[in-house]
Amino acid sequence: MKKTIFAGLIAVLILAVLTGCSKKSGNLYDCVSADAMLVLSGSPAETLKNIGCTPASNGFEASDAFKELMARFSGSEREAIVGFLAGSGIDFSRALTVVDIAKAHYFITFMLDDEESFRKWCEDRSFRAHDSSGYMIYKTPGEVSIAVKDSQAWVIFGYHKGKEGEYINGFYSAAEKAPLPSWIREKIDNAEALGVSLNVGKYIEYVASRGLGAGTAALEGAMWQGYDTQAVMNGYFVYDCAFDGAAVRGKGSFYSADGEKLVNKAKIRPVNTSLLRYAAEDAAVAMISLPDSADWYGTVDALNQRLAKVGIGMDSHVATMAASVLENIDHTVMLSGGVANISAMNSVDGWNGTIAVDFREGKAYEYFEMIRSMADNLGFPSSTVGGDAFSFSIPRSGVTVYVKNDGNALIASLSPTLPADANPAFAHAFDDTLGGMIIDITKDNPLAQFVSLPFGLNMTYTATADEIKFDIYQTSTDGLFLANFIEYFAERVR
């Protein structure tokens, strides 16, 4: 039971920190070094407000919908969560989460308005207590410990053999030698709901250590053309987000180690949004603009060599053909897909999907004829659909592919590809961008109806030369983003 109680606490803590300024918040960063892989600076207060909780004299009072959810818990579990929100003495204005996967370091730290109340809250949970290097440690039944000292608390993960204080002091020693840059502190501390700092070099090195070769190689090739990759490797990606009613809106950029925003200086044109006329209205859409001048043969060859090391390399002929196709693309590629039939999601019949590509003059027709010839040579049943389109079926698969040549655009789809007006939710969001992705699930979407979702969801990611934006918002509804989800889940347990 104690494990269950604490699991409820941690769920609330992580929700508050990871989805989220105190005058004291500057102290929190003193234990974070410049080498930390991922730092999240969240405002639990902003998150709790968006959940629908209301500020109280000593914290927050749970919303009615939140109370309905808690009705499924035992009395002791409800008491633990309500006490945590309203009487634990926590300063909810700011909390830090540090994640360093490579070193297996994970901790959350926050300030306390009332240390005695927080200690009492821990003692009421019957957590085992002991002293470690001047910290009061409260050990939970699992591999989680809470440390308290000088009106600050740390939630640390893992088993530390009674030396939790030394473990925490190690973070302060590392931060003293290489403190988190002041410009990062300022940016993530001023984030309204959540500020994130990713040490790009440490992250790339970790990913590379998992089997894809040298870290710097991950930043090589055509897709990084125009970036100062050395500055990226030695710098950070910094992101911040805020709640906006029924939406969460965020933006981020790459920065050098000195805090200079890094801009892609390559000649990359904005995506051609006219291709969106081939995107299904209720679907996921991705667009990308390729650099006008890039060494695709060198890029594909280098990528293929790295893939070969892990046993998934391409045949050299296939690799050369792929590079040739990329070489002839006139900068824009669009992908679209979604659920066509919820009852047939386990087969191709349940999905629609389309790829549309802008090619250089004359190349779209050349590839169109090449695909038609290949289908005939393989013996796939085919038929002409007008003078500029044909379809072919792949035997024993149930798959029919429609291929269309529309000027310099080549389109392949699992459904007939007839031009239509682009969905405004797609076209407007992609204006003047280098690409991105939109998942637009309307309230009437089969997936939304399957789970009785009372609103639609739109997740939009777009990129420009110097910024990445990521917004999530609910459609066909009012209210608050998290509160609407809480109400939805509360409705399910009534």
Coordinates of C-alpha atoms in Angstrom, one line a residue, residues 6 9-10 13 27-32 90 95-98 106-112 115 118-119 122 132-140 144-157 160 164-165 167-172:
F6 CA 4.1 7.0 -3.2
L9 CA 2.7 11.2 -5.2
I10 CA 5.4 10.7 -7.9
L13 CA 5.1 15.4 -9.0
N27 CA 19.2 28.3 -5.8
L28 CA 17.9 25.3 -7.6
Y29 CA 20.4 25.7 -10.4
D30 CA 23.4 25.5 -8.2
C31 CA 23.4 21.7 -8.4
V32 CA 23.1 21.6 -12.2
I90 CA 6.2 23.0 -1.1
A95 CA 10.9 22.8 -9.8
L96 CA 13.9 21.3 -11.7
T97 CA 14.3 17.9 -13.2
V98 CA 17.7 16.7 -14.3
Y106 CA 17.9 11.4 -12.3
F107 CA 16.6 13.8 -9.8
I108 CA 14.0 16.5 -9.1
T109 CA 14.6 19.4 -6.8
F110 CA 12.3 22.2 -5.5
M111 CA 12.2 24.8 -2.7
L112 CA 10.1 24.6 0.4
E115 CA 10.3 22.7 5.7
F118 CA 7.1 18.9 4.3
R119 CA 9.0 16.8 6.8
C122 CA 7.0 12.6 4.7
S132 CA 23.3 11.4 5.3
S133 CA 26.0 14.1 5.2
G134 CA 23.7 16.7 6.8
Y135 CA 20.7 15.8 4.7
M136 CA 17.6 14.3 6.2
I137 CA 16.7 11.3 4.0
Y138 CA 13.3 9.8 3.7
K139 CA 13.5 6.4 2.1
T140 CA 10.4 5.1 0.3
V144 CA 13.3 6.5 -4.5
S145 CA 14.5 8.8 -1.7
I146 CA 13.6 12.3 -0.6
A147 CA 16.4 14.5 0.8
V148 CA 15.7 17.7 2.8
K149 CA 18.1 20.4 3.8
D150 CA 17.9 24.2 4.2
S151 CA 14.4 24.6 2.8
Q152 CA 15.2 22.6 -0.3
A153 CA 14.2 19.1 -1.3
W154 CA 15.5 16.6 -3.7
V155 CA 13.7 13.5 -5.1
I156 CA 16.5 11.1 -6.2
F157 CA 16.1 7.8 -8.0
H160 CA 22.6 4.7 -3.1
E164 CA 22.3 9.9 -0.7
G165 CA 23.9 13.0 0.8
Y167 CA 25.4 11.6 -4.1
I168 CA 23.7 15.0 -4.0
N169 CA 27.0 16.8 -3.0
G170 CA 28.5 15.2 -6.1
F171 CA 26.2 17.3 -8.3
Y172 CA 27.2 20.5 -6.5

